[in-house]
Amino acid sequence: MADLKKLEQDLLGKIERAASEAALEEVRVFALGKKGVISIEMKSLGKMSPDERKEKGPILNGLKARIGEAITARKAVLERAALEARLATEKQDVTLPVRPEPKGKIHPITQVAEEIAAIFADMGFETREGPDIEDDFHNFTALNFPPDHPAREMHDTFFFNEKENGERMVLRTHTSPVQIRTMMSEKPPLRVIIPGRTYRCDSDQTHTPMFHQVEGLVIDKQTHMGHLRGTLEAFIKAFFEVDSVETRLRPHFFPFTEPSAEMDVRYSRVGNELRIGQGDQWMEILGCGMVHPNVLKSCGLDPDEYQGFAFGMGIDRLAMLKYGIPDLRDMFAADARWLEHYGFDANDQPNLATGLSR
Ligand code: DAH
């Protein structure tokens, strides 16, 4: 039998020096595995005389137990060290402050479109949308623009190339085609607003080739111009956040309404500031009228049963007026500094209860 004291010292040294759980496992196999040094010693017990076995048995069992315990203890130390190393790399400093201000702003056009939707929703209007690429029928014909009539030239239309059948699609020149789509697909009574992008070949301080409109449409059996005016005055008061407004309806021409009008609103200029609602001057703010009987017929509605009013206005212009934005083109220049200055906090959702614009 080998020198067991020396063997024990050797093994305990190896266990102490094992720097990882894998290295420790190697030591365990070397000592206690099937062919391990201690296991081989244990097997030799079988060949001993009973007296010898009585003496050596407890010694070997003691050795086996002490080595086993040393391995278990070392294992616990290594496991704890591994866990601590892992925790150190995954450490998060929960005392770091969160970013004080969210990055990014809501564009004034989005803000104003949401304000408009909130005001009209309060009056029972739902929102509808339609495609930016339209056909001639929805953009013109069904809206009572006669074929080859100069009214079609009123809008500097972007046309697509002719299709094989000769048809030319257009970038919609106004949101009015969605009136047609709504009347053709839904049953009256209707109360909808239709915000969206519109396109005309035009560019200067107050015109861009792409701009935004919001359309309004009410169809019912007893609708009249008084409803139109009341609705629009309520809207203007709410939108400009003023207690009273004075408006006037000035006769105008649109193919899709009869009678047609433009609505002007009183305003005054105090220093650099525009005050909308009262004042000594008039500003044109939107187009409107009673839906033309031909338009109702195009949509399969009987003009003797149904009538309604419609209106259309520029969202971008409303945004410029309300928030004092001087140049329309800046709205689409994608300049982060401009947006930082004119944009809105994403957490401030426009609503009538807590305020439209904060
Ligand atoms: N579609 C018109 C435009 O683009 C605006 C408009 C005027 C819409 C009168 C209407 C309306 O619905 O009744 O200039």
mmCIF file of C-alpha atoms and ligand atoms in Angstrom:
data_model
loop_
_atom_site.group_PDB
_atom_site.id
_atom_site.type_symbol
_atom_site.label_atom_id
_atom_site.label_comp_id
_atom_site.label_asym_id
_atom_site.label_seq_id
_atom_site.Cartn_x
_atom_site.Cartn_y
_atom_site.Cartn_z
ATOM 1 C CA MET A 1 0.000 0.000 0.000
ATOM 2 C CA ALA A 2 1.363 3.363 -1.036
ATOM 3 C CA ASP A 3 2.136 6.071 1.462
ATOM 4 C CA LEU A 4 -1.406 7.239 2.205
ATOM 5 C CA LYS A 5 -0.349 10.360 4.107
ATOM 6 C CA LYS A 6 1.611 11.582 1.103
ATOM 7 C CA LEU A 7 -1.230 10.690 -1.255
ATOM 8 C CA GLU A 8 -3.652 12.690 0.894
ATOM 9 C CA GLN A 9 -1.327 15.743 0.903
ATOM 10 C CA ASP A 10 -0.950 15.533 -2.885
ATOM 11 C CA LEU A 11 -4.672 15.278 -3.491
ATOM 12 C CA LEU A 12 -5.524 18.105 -1.090
ATOM 13 C CA GLY A 13 -2.924 20.276 -2.874
ATOM 14 C CA LYS A 14 -4.422 19.458 -6.262
ATOM 15 C CA ILE A 15 -7.929 20.281 -4.995
ATOM 16 C CA GLU A 16 -6.773 23.618 -3.579
ATOM 17 C CA ARG A 17 -5.029 24.540 -6.846
ATOM 18 C CA ALA A 18 -7.979 23.607 -9.104
ATOM 19 C CA ALA A 19 -8.898 26.984 -10.577
ATOM 20 C CA SER A 20 -12.153 26.023 -12.283
ATOM 21 C CA GLU A 21 -14.996 23.595 -11.843
ATOM 22 C CA ALA A 22 -13.702 21.627 -14.846
ATOM 23 C CA ALA A 23 -10.211 21.342 -13.323
ATOM 24 C CA LEU A 24 -11.743 20.238 -10.015
ATOM 25 C CA GLU A 25 -13.750 17.575 -11.810
ATOM 26 C CA GLU A 26 -10.501 16.219 -13.286
ATOM 27 C CA VAL A 27 -9.054 15.916 -9.793
ATOM 28 C CA ARG A 28 -12.187 14.145 -8.599
ATOM 29 C CA VAL A 29 -11.961 11.588 -11.408
ATOM 30 C CA PHE A 30 -8.228 11.163 -10.717
ATOM 31 C CA ALA A 31 -8.933 10.415 -7.029
ATOM 32 C CA LEU A 32 -12.396 8.905 -6.768
ATOM 33 C CA GLY A 33 -13.309 7.886 -10.336
ATOM 34 C CA LYS A 34 -13.640 4.182 -11.214
ATOM 35 C CA LYS A 35 -9.923 3.991 -11.946
ATOM 36 C CA GLY A 36 -9.012 6.706 -9.493
ATOM 37 C CA VAL A 37 -6.124 6.292 -7.083
ATOM 38 C CA ILE A 38 -8.329 5.941 -4.001
ATOM 39 C CA SER A 39 -10.683 3.504 -5.749
ATOM 40 C CA ILE A 40 -7.730 1.316 -6.671
ATOM 41 C CA GLU A 41 -6.572 1.340 -3.026
ATOM 42 C CA MET A 42 -10.099 0.367 -1.960
ATOM 43 C CA LYS A 43 -10.075 -2.568 -4.375
ATOM 44 C CA SER A 44 -6.866 -3.860 -2.787
ATOM 45 C CA LEU A 45 -8.814 -4.360 0.462
ATOM 46 C CA GLY A 46 -10.402 -7.471 -1.055
ATOM 47 C CA LYS A 47 -7.055 -9.209 -1.294
ATOM 48 C CA MET A 48 -6.096 -8.553 2.319
ATOM 49 C CA SER A 49 -6.347 -10.778 5.293
ATOM 50 C CA PRO A 50 -9.237 -9.986 7.655
ATOM 51 C CA ASP A 51 -6.921 -8.451 10.226
ATOM 52 C CA GLU A 52 -5.204 -6.284 7.697
ATOM 53 C CA ARG A 53 -8.552 -5.251 6.297
ATOM 54 C CA LYS A 54 -9.762 -4.297 9.774
ATOM 55 C CA GLU A 55 -6.839 -1.985 10.165
ATOM 56 C CA LYS A 56 -6.645 -0.462 6.664
ATOM 57 C CA GLY A 57 -10.376 -0.307 5.945
ATOM 58 C CA PRO A 58 -11.167 2.595 8.304
ATOM 59 C CA ILE A 59 -8.007 4.436 7.214
ATOM 60 C CA LEU A 60 -8.970 4.230 3.548
ATOM 61 C CA ASN A 61 -12.601 5.118 4.235
ATOM 62 C CA GLY A 62 -11.434 8.124 6.245
ATOM 63 C CA LEU A 63 -9.201 9.227 3.386
ATOM 64 C CA LYS A 64 -12.017 8.800 0.841
ATOM 65 C CA ALA A 65 -14.414 10.813 3.009
ATOM 66 C CA ARG A 66 -11.936 13.669 3.644
ATOM 67 C CA ILE A 67 -11.063 13.979 -0.055
ATOM 68 C CA GLY A 68 -14.773 13.927 -0.951
ATOM 69 C CA GLU A 69 -15.469 16.701 1.555
ATOM 70 C CA ALA A 70 -12.517 18.771 0.342
ATOM 71 C CA ILE A 71 -13.810 18.493 -3.235
ATOM 72 C CA THR A 72 -17.349 19.522 -2.186
ATOM 73 C CA ALA A 73 -16.012 22.501 -0.240
ATOM 74 C CA ARG A 74 -13.751 23.594 -3.108
ATOM 75 C CA LYS A 75 -16.645 23.201 -5.516
ATOM 76 C CA ALA A 76 -18.805 25.565 -3.463
ATOM 77 C CA VAL A 77 -16.026 28.168 -3.440
ATOM 78 C CA LEU A 78 -15.551 27.925 -7.218
ATOM 79 C CA GLU A 79 -19.299 28.146 -7.862
ATOM 80 C CA ARG A 80 -19.640 31.256 -5.722
ATOM 81 C CA ALA A 81 -16.679 32.866 -7.471
ATOM 82 C CA ALA A 82 -18.176 32.096 -10.898
ATOM 83 C CA LEU A 83 -21.525 33.569 -9.857
ATOM 84 C CA GLU A 84 -19.886 36.697 -8.517
ATOM 85 C CA ALA A 85 -17.888 37.170 -11.698
ATOM 86 C CA ARG A 86 -21.078 36.853 -13.724
ATOM 87 C CA LEU A 87 -23.003 39.288 -11.530
ATOM 88 C CA ALA A 88 -20.164 41.772 -11.870
ATOM 89 C CA THR A 89 -20.351 41.724 -15.671
ATOM 90 C CA GLU A 90 -24.154 41.962 -15.687
ATOM 91 C CA LYS A 91 -24.229 44.782 -13.218
ATOM 92 C CA GLN A 92 -26.625 47.632 -13.901
ATOM 93 C CA ASP A 93 -26.454 50.958 -12.192
ATOM 94 C CA VAL A 94 -30.086 51.506 -11.275
ATOM 95 C CA THR A 95 -29.233 54.895 -9.834
ATOM 96 C CA LEU A 96 -28.429 56.284 -13.327
ATOM 97 C CA PRO A 97 -31.007 58.960 -14.186
ATOM 98 C CA VAL A 98 -33.372 58.201 -17.096
ATOM 99 C CA ARG A 99 -33.009 60.499 -20.112
ATOM 100 C CA PRO A 100 -34.542 63.728 -18.827
ATOM 101 C CA GLU A 101 -36.424 64.641 -22.026
ATOM 102 C CA PRO A 102 -37.684 62.350 -24.761
ATOM 103 C CA LYS A 103 -36.012 62.971 -28.104
ATOM 104 C CA GLY A 104 -38.184 63.826 -31.065
ATOM 105 C CA LYS A 105 -41.210 66.036 -31.505
ATOM 106 C CA ILE A 106 -44.646 65.766 -33.053
ATOM 107 C CA HIS A 107 -44.788 67.719 -36.319
ATOM 108 C CA PRO A 108 -47.193 70.702 -36.211
ATOM 109 C CA ILE A 109 -49.199 69.201 -39.087
ATOM 110 C CA THR A 110 -49.739 65.960 -37.187
ATOM 111 C CA GLN A 111 -50.595 67.973 -34.092
ATOM 112 C CA VAL A 112 -53.130 70.118 -35.952
ATOM 113 C CA ALA A 113 -54.671 67.108 -37.736
ATOM 114 C CA GLU A 114 -55.180 65.496 -34.313
ATOM 115 C CA GLU A 115 -56.645 68.704 -32.884
ATOM 116 C CA ILE A 116 -59.104 68.889 -35.803
ATOM 117 C CA ALA A 117 -60.096 65.243 -35.374
ATOM 118 C CA ALA A 118 -60.630 65.780 -31.621
ATOM 119 C CA ILE A 119 -62.903 68.795 -32.201
ATOM 120 C CA PHE A 120 -65.018 67.112 -34.860
ATOM 121 C CA ALA A 121 -65.174 63.835 -32.950
ATOM 122 C CA ASP A 122 -66.800 65.821 -30.150
ATOM 123 C CA MET A 123 -69.483 66.870 -32.665
ATOM 124 C CA GLY A 124 -70.068 63.271 -33.758
ATOM 125 C CA PHE A 125 -67.823 63.126 -36.849
ATOM 126 C CA GLU A 126 -65.860 59.997 -37.682
ATOM 127 C CA THR A 127 -62.614 59.985 -39.651
ATOM 128 C CA ARG A 128 -62.262 58.438 -43.113
ATOM 129 C CA GLU A 129 -59.277 58.129 -45.409
ATOM 130 C CA GLY A 130 -58.704 57.368 -49.075
ATOM 131 C CA PRO A 131 -55.863 56.692 -51.536
ATOM 132 C CA ASP A 132 -53.364 59.354 -52.622
ATOM 133 C CA ILE A 133 -53.397 57.972 -56.182
ATOM 134 C CA GLU A 134 -56.849 58.505 -57.629
ATOM 135 C CA ASP A 135 -58.677 57.911 -60.858
ATOM 136 C CA ASP A 136 -60.327 60.629 -62.892
ATOM 137 C CA PHE A 137 -63.783 59.464 -61.824
ATOM 138 C CA HIS A 138 -63.305 60.038 -58.091
ATOM 139 C CA ASN A 139 -61.068 63.114 -58.338
ATOM 140 C CA PHE A 140 -63.133 64.936 -60.985
ATOM 141 C CA THR A 141 -66.061 63.325 -62.789
ATOM 142 C CA ALA A 142 -68.121 62.194 -59.808
ATOM 143 C CA LEU A 143 -67.470 65.586 -58.215
ATOM 144 C CA ASN A 144 -69.313 67.184 -61.154
ATOM 145 C CA PHE A 145 -66.298 68.488 -63.049
ATOM 146 C CA PRO A 146 -67.599 68.276 -66.646
ATOM 147 C CA PRO A 147 -65.247 66.555 -69.135
ATOM 148 C CA ASP A 148 -62.743 68.983 -70.668
ATOM 149 C CA HIS A 149 -64.108 71.714 -68.461
ATOM 150 C CA PRO A 150 -61.577 74.402 -67.450
ATOM 151 C CA ALA A 151 -62.397 73.655 -63.808
ATOM 152 C CA ARG A 152 -60.132 70.637 -64.150
ATOM 153 C CA GLU A 153 -57.327 73.068 -64.896
ATOM 154 C CA MET A 154 -58.069 74.917 -61.628
ATOM 155 C CA HIS A 155 -55.930 72.319 -59.987
ATOM 156 C CA ASP A 156 -52.454 71.990 -61.450
ATOM 157 C CA THR A 157 -52.774 68.251 -61.565
ATOM 158 C CA PHE A 158 -49.943 65.718 -61.465
ATOM 159 C CA PHE A 159 -50.911 63.053 -64.016
ATOM 160 C CA PHE A 160 -49.469 59.563 -64.309
ATOM 161 C CA ASN A 161 -48.605 58.137 -67.749
ATOM 162 C CA GLU A 162 -51.537 56.777 -69.704
ATOM 163 C CA LYS A 163 -52.490 53.172 -69.087
ATOM 164 C CA GLU A 164 -53.140 50.827 -72.028
ATOM 165 C CA ASN A 165 -56.830 51.668 -71.928
ATOM 166 C CA GLY A 166 -55.995 55.377 -72.150
ATOM 167 C CA GLU A 167 -56.861 56.086 -68.514
ATOM 168 C CA ARG A 168 -54.588 58.416 -66.590
ATOM 169 C CA MET A 169 -54.384 58.178 -62.814
ATOM 170 C CA VAL A 170 -53.675 61.359 -60.856
ATOM 171 C CA LEU A 171 -52.191 62.332 -57.526
ATOM 172 C CA ARG A 172 -55.376 63.503 -55.863
ATOM 173 C CA THR A 173 -55.627 67.291 -56.055
ATOM 174 C CA HIS A 174 -57.927 67.495 -53.039
ATOM 175 C CA THR A 175 -59.472 65.262 -50.361
ATOM 176 C CA SER A 176 -62.930 65.600 -51.963
ATOM 177 C CA PRO A 177 -62.679 62.242 -53.835
ATOM 178 C CA VAL A 178 -62.983 60.541 -50.451
ATOM 179 C CA GLN A 179 -66.443 62.146 -50.155
ATOM 180 C CA ILE A 180 -67.385 60.073 -53.199
ATOM 181 C CA ARG A 181 -65.801 56.897 -51.811
ATOM 182 C CA THR A 182 -67.632 57.389 -48.510
ATOM 183 C CA MET A 183 -71.044 58.071 -50.078
ATOM 184 C CA MET A 184 -70.674 55.084 -52.385
ATOM 185 C CA SER A 185 -69.756 52.661 -49.642
ATOM 186 C CA GLU A 186 -71.770 53.812 -46.621
ATOM 187 C CA LYS A 187 -75.410 54.582 -45.963
ATOM 188 C CA PRO A 188 -76.485 58.045 -44.723
ATOM 189 C CA PRO A 189 -76.740 59.682 -42.258
ATOM 190 C CA LEU A 190 -73.040 60.486 -42.624
ATOM 191 C CA ARG A 191 -70.840 62.769 -40.605
ATOM 192 C CA VAL A 192 -67.210 62.392 -41.521
ATOM 193 C CA ILE A 193 -63.994 64.301 -41.749
ATOM 194 C CA ILE A 194 -61.294 63.248 -44.169
ATOM 195 C CA PRO A 195 -57.743 64.394 -43.488
ATOM 196 C CA GLY A 196 -54.947 63.589 -45.912
ATOM 197 C CA ARG A 197 -52.184 64.512 -48.312
ATOM 198 C CA THR A 198 -53.005 66.328 -51.527
ATOM 199 C CA TYR A 199 -50.860 67.299 -54.513
ATOM 200 C CA ARG A 200 -50.647 70.175 -56.975
ATOM 201 C CA CYS A 201 -47.867 71.346 -59.228
ATOM 202 C CA ASP A 202 -47.161 74.604 -57.393
ATOM 203 C CA SER A 203 -44.397 75.974 -55.149
ATOM 204 C CA ASP A 204 -43.854 79.298 -53.368
ATOM 205 C CA GLN A 205 -43.990 80.679 -49.818
ATOM 206 C CA THR A 206 -47.579 79.509 -49.342
ATOM 207 C CA HIS A 207 -47.686 76.549 -51.769
ATOM 208 C CA THR A 208 -45.869 73.217 -51.854
ATOM 209 C CA PRO A 209 -46.401 70.373 -54.361
ATOM 210 C CA MET A 210 -47.626 68.197 -51.492
ATOM 211 C CA PHE A 211 -49.847 69.678 -48.826
ATOM 212 C CA HIS A 212 -52.628 68.581 -46.469
ATOM 213 C CA GLN A 213 -56.348 69.113 -46.473
ATOM 214 C CA VAL A 214 -59.218 68.103 -44.295
ATOM 215 C CA GLU A 215 -62.581 67.562 -45.848
ATOM 216 C CA GLY A 216 -65.899 67.513 -44.047
ATOM 217 C CA LEU A 217 -69.080 65.819 -45.216
ATOM 218 C CA VAL A 218 -72.522 65.634 -43.676
ATOM 219 C CA ILE A 219 -75.363 63.839 -45.464
ATOM 220 C CA ASP A 220 -78.813 63.590 -43.971
ATOM 221 C CA LYS A 221 -82.436 64.364 -44.810
ATOM 222 C CA GLN A 222 -82.833 67.870 -43.390
ATOM 223 C CA THR A 223 -79.364 69.361 -43.541
ATOM 224 C CA HIS A 224 -79.068 73.041 -44.456
ATOM 225 C CA MET A 225 -76.584 75.905 -44.636
ATOM 226 C CA GLY A 226 -77.384 76.968 -41.081
ATOM 227 C CA HIS A 227 -75.962 73.645 -39.887
ATOM 228 C CA LEU A 228 -72.919 74.218 -42.061
ATOM 229 C CA ARG A 229 -72.259 77.633 -40.608
ATOM 230 C CA GLY A 230 -72.897 76.586 -37.012
ATOM 231 C CA THR A 231 -70.626 73.570 -37.338
ATOM 232 C CA LEU A 232 -67.805 75.607 -38.842
ATOM 233 C CA GLU A 233 -68.085 78.427 -36.312
ATOM 234 C CA ALA A 234 -67.997 75.912 -33.465
ATOM 235 C CA PHE A 235 -64.926 74.381 -35.073
ATOM 236 C CA ILE A 236 -63.104 77.699 -35.508
ATOM 237 C CA LYS A 237 -63.779 78.716 -31.898
ATOM 238 C CA ALA A 238 -62.501 75.419 -30.571
ATOM 239 C CA PHE A 239 -59.509 75.297 -32.893
ATOM 240 C CA PHE A 240 -58.254 78.823 -32.229
ATOM 241 C CA GLU A 241 -59.242 78.499 -28.562
ATOM 242 C CA VAL A 242 -61.251 81.745 -28.527
ATOM 243 C CA ASP A 243 -64.661 82.510 -27.016
ATOM 244 C CA SER A 244 -66.238 84.189 -30.001
ATOM 245 C CA VAL A 245 -65.742 84.374 -33.749
ATOM 246 C CA GLU A 246 -67.392 86.392 -36.439
ATOM 247 C CA THR A 247 -67.551 84.765 -39.868
ATOM 248 C CA ARG A 248 -69.023 85.589 -43.234
ATOM 249 C CA LEU A 249 -69.940 83.325 -46.132
ATOM 250 C CA ARG A 250 -68.898 84.839 -49.450
ATOM 251 C CA PRO A 251 -70.433 83.325 -52.622
ATOM 252 C CA HIS A 252 -67.937 81.296 -54.599
ATOM 253 C CA PHE A 253 -67.816 78.509 -57.177
ATOM 254 C CA PHE A 254 -66.976 74.860 -56.708
ATOM 255 C CA PRO A 255 -68.327 72.286 -59.166
ATOM 256 C CA PHE A 256 -69.293 69.884 -56.366
ATOM 257 C CA THR A 257 -71.382 72.256 -54.238
ATOM 258 C CA GLU A 258 -74.409 74.446 -54.919
ATOM 259 C CA PRO A 259 -74.575 76.998 -53.468
ATOM 260 C CA SER A 260 -70.859 77.319 -52.787
ATOM 261 C CA ALA A 261 -69.106 79.748 -50.510
ATOM 262 C CA GLU A 262 -65.824 80.682 -48.987
ATOM 263 C CA MET A 263 -65.831 81.344 -45.281
ATOM 264 C CA ASP A 264 -63.937 84.365 -43.984
ATOM 265 C CA VAL A 265 -63.141 84.962 -40.354
ATOM 266 C CA ARG A 266 -62.442 88.256 -38.614
ATOM 267 C CA TYR A 267 -58.943 88.862 -37.325
ATOM 268 C CA SER A 268 -56.602 91.566 -36.175
ATOM 269 C CA ARG A 269 -52.863 91.925 -36.105
ATOM 270 C CA VAL A 270 -51.402 93.058 -32.797
ATOM 271 C CA GLY A 271 -47.695 93.603 -33.267
ATOM 272 C CA ASN A 272 -46.459 90.334 -34.714
ATOM 273 C CA GLU A 273 -49.397 88.365 -33.434
ATOM 274 C CA LEU A 274 -52.521 87.361 -35.349
ATOM 275 C CA ARG A 275 -55.719 87.364 -33.298
ATOM 276 C CA ILE A 276 -58.338 85.183 -34.965
ATOM 277 C CA GLY A 277 -62.039 85.653 -34.210
ATOM 278 C CA GLN A 278 -62.438 89.385 -33.800
ATOM 279 C CA GLY A 279 -60.891 92.395 -35.466
ATOM 280 C CA ASP A 280 -61.165 94.772 -38.373
ATOM 281 C CA GLN A 281 -59.986 92.463 -41.140
ATOM 282 C CA TRP A 282 -61.310 89.374 -42.932
ATOM 283 C CA MET A 283 -59.307 86.285 -43.718
ATOM 284 C CA GLU A 284 -60.442 83.538 -46.074
ATOM 285 C CA ILE A 285 -60.162 80.275 -44.257
ATOM 286 C CA LEU A 286 -62.043 77.524 -46.095
ATOM 287 C CA GLY A 287 -64.338 76.502 -48.962
ATOM 288 C CA CYS A 288 -67.762 74.992 -48.408
ATOM 289 C CA GLY A 289 -71.290 74.532 -49.727
ATOM 290 C CA MET A 290 -74.292 72.263 -50.076
ATOM 291 C CA VAL A 291 -73.433 69.008 -51.853
ATOM 292 C CA HIS A 292 -74.447 69.331 -55.526
ATOM 293 C CA PRO A 293 -77.388 67.117 -56.584
ATOM 294 C CA ASN A 294 -75.233 65.711 -59.411
ATOM 295 C CA VAL A 295 -72.663 64.550 -56.853
ATOM 296 C CA LEU A 296 -75.355 62.806 -54.807
ATOM 297 C CA LYS A 297 -76.634 61.124 -57.985
ATOM 298 C CA SER A 298 -73.119 59.960 -58.959
ATOM 299 C CA CYS A 299 -73.014 58.170 -55.625
ATOM 300 C CA GLY A 300 -76.433 56.572 -56.024
ATOM 301 C CA LEU A 301 -78.204 58.881 -53.553
ATOM 302 C CA ASP A 302 -81.560 60.449 -54.384
ATOM 303 C CA PRO A 303 -81.216 64.270 -54.164
ATOM 304 C CA ASP A 304 -84.945 64.515 -53.375
ATOM 305 C CA GLU A 305 -84.386 62.420 -50.277
ATOM 306 C CA TYR A 306 -80.875 63.388 -49.150
ATOM 307 C CA GLN A 307 -78.933 66.588 -48.975
ATOM 308 C CA GLY A 308 -75.851 67.647 -47.124
ATOM 309 C CA PHE A 309 -73.002 70.035 -46.741
ATOM 310 C CA ALA A 310 -69.295 69.764 -47.340
ATOM 311 C CA PHE A 311 -66.247 71.817 -46.610
ATOM 312 C CA GLY A 312 -62.547 71.684 -47.254
ATOM 313 C CA MET A 313 -59.599 73.461 -45.695
ATOM 314 C CA GLY A 314 -55.830 73.417 -45.665
ATOM 315 C CA ILE A 315 -54.349 71.790 -42.569
ATOM 316 C CA ASP A 316 -50.937 73.334 -43.199
ATOM 317 C CA ARG A 317 -52.391 76.818 -43.424
ATOM 318 C CA LEU A 318 -54.362 76.320 -40.220
ATOM 319 C CA ALA A 319 -51.128 75.210 -38.534
ATOM 320 C CA MET A 320 -49.276 78.274 -39.831
ATOM 321 C CA LEU A 321 -52.039 80.589 -38.584
ATOM 322 C CA LYS A 322 -52.399 79.012 -35.169
ATOM 323 C CA TYR A 323 -48.728 78.514 -34.407
ATOM 324 C CA GLY A 324 -47.195 81.507 -36.209
ATOM 325 C CA ILE A 325 -45.196 79.556 -38.778
ATOM 326 C CA PRO A 326 -44.106 81.981 -41.515
ATOM 327 C CA ASP A 327 -43.074 79.736 -44.434
ATOM 328 C CA LEU A 328 -44.957 76.644 -45.587
ATOM 329 C CA ARG A 329 -41.900 75.137 -47.269
ATOM 330 C CA ASP A 330 -40.087 74.854 -43.925
ATOM 331 C CA MET A 331 -42.768 72.373 -42.871
ATOM 332 C CA PHE A 332 -41.338 69.810 -45.295
ATOM 333 C CA ALA A 333 -37.630 70.648 -45.111
ATOM 334 C CA ALA A 334 -36.990 67.941 -42.483
ATOM 335 C CA ASP A 335 -34.819 70.299 -40.430
ATOM 336 C CA ALA A 336 -34.423 68.908 -36.906
ATOM 337 C CA ARG A 337 -33.846 72.402 -35.446
ATOM 338 C CA TRP A 338 -37.107 73.638 -36.968
ATOM 339 C CA LEU A 339 -38.978 70.664 -35.544
ATOM 340 C CA GLU A 340 -37.332 71.172 -32.149
ATOM 341 C CA HIS A 341 -38.684 74.739 -32.165
ATOM 342 C CA TYR A 342 -42.169 74.233 -33.658
ATOM 343 C CA GLY A 343 -42.837 70.619 -32.689
ATOM 344 C CA PHE A 344 -45.006 69.265 -29.879
ATOM 345 C CA ASP A 345 -44.384 66.953 -26.973
ATOM 346 C CA ALA A 346 -45.432 63.418 -27.842
ATOM 347 C CA ASN A 347 -47.042 63.012 -24.420
ATOM 348 C CA ASP A 348 -49.437 65.918 -24.905
ATOM 349 C CA GLN A 349 -52.327 64.365 -26.785
ATOM 350 C CA PRO A 350 -54.773 67.004 -28.018
ATOM 351 C CA ASN A 351 -58.166 66.616 -26.411
ATOM 352 C CA LEU A 352 -60.972 68.950 -25.510
ATOM 353 C CA ALA A 353 -60.998 68.190 -21.785
ATOM 354 C CA THR A 354 -57.421 69.106 -20.927
ATOM 355 C CA GLY A 355 -56.688 71.471 -23.824
ATOM 356 C CA LEU A 356 -55.812 71.142 -27.479
ATOM 357 C CA SER A 357 -52.414 72.769 -27.441
ATOM 358 C CA ARG A 358 -50.233 73.001 -24.397
HETATM 359 N N1 DAH B 1 -61.825 70.606 -52.763
HETATM 360 C C1 DAH B 1 -61.674 72.040 -52.614
HETATM 361 C C2 DAH B 1 -60.282 72.435 -52.951
HETATM 362 O O1 DAH B 1 -59.439 71.634 -52.989
HETATM 363 C C3 DAH B 1 -62.001 72.465 -51.211
HETATM 364 C C4 DAH B 1 -63.464 72.327 -50.930
HETATM 365 C C5 DAH B 1 -64.313 73.350 -51.151
HETATM 366 C C6 DAH B 1 -63.952 71.143 -50.458
HETATM 367 C C7 DAH B 1 -65.665 73.262 -50.916
HETATM 368 C C8 DAH B 1 -65.312 71.012 -50.210
HETATM 369 C C9 DAH B 1 -66.152 72.090 -50.453
HETATM 370 O O2 DAH B 1 -65.841 69.909 -49.751
HETATM 371 O O3 DAH B 1 -67.484 71.970 -50.205
HETATM 372 O O4 DAH B 1 -60.030 73.603 -53.174
#
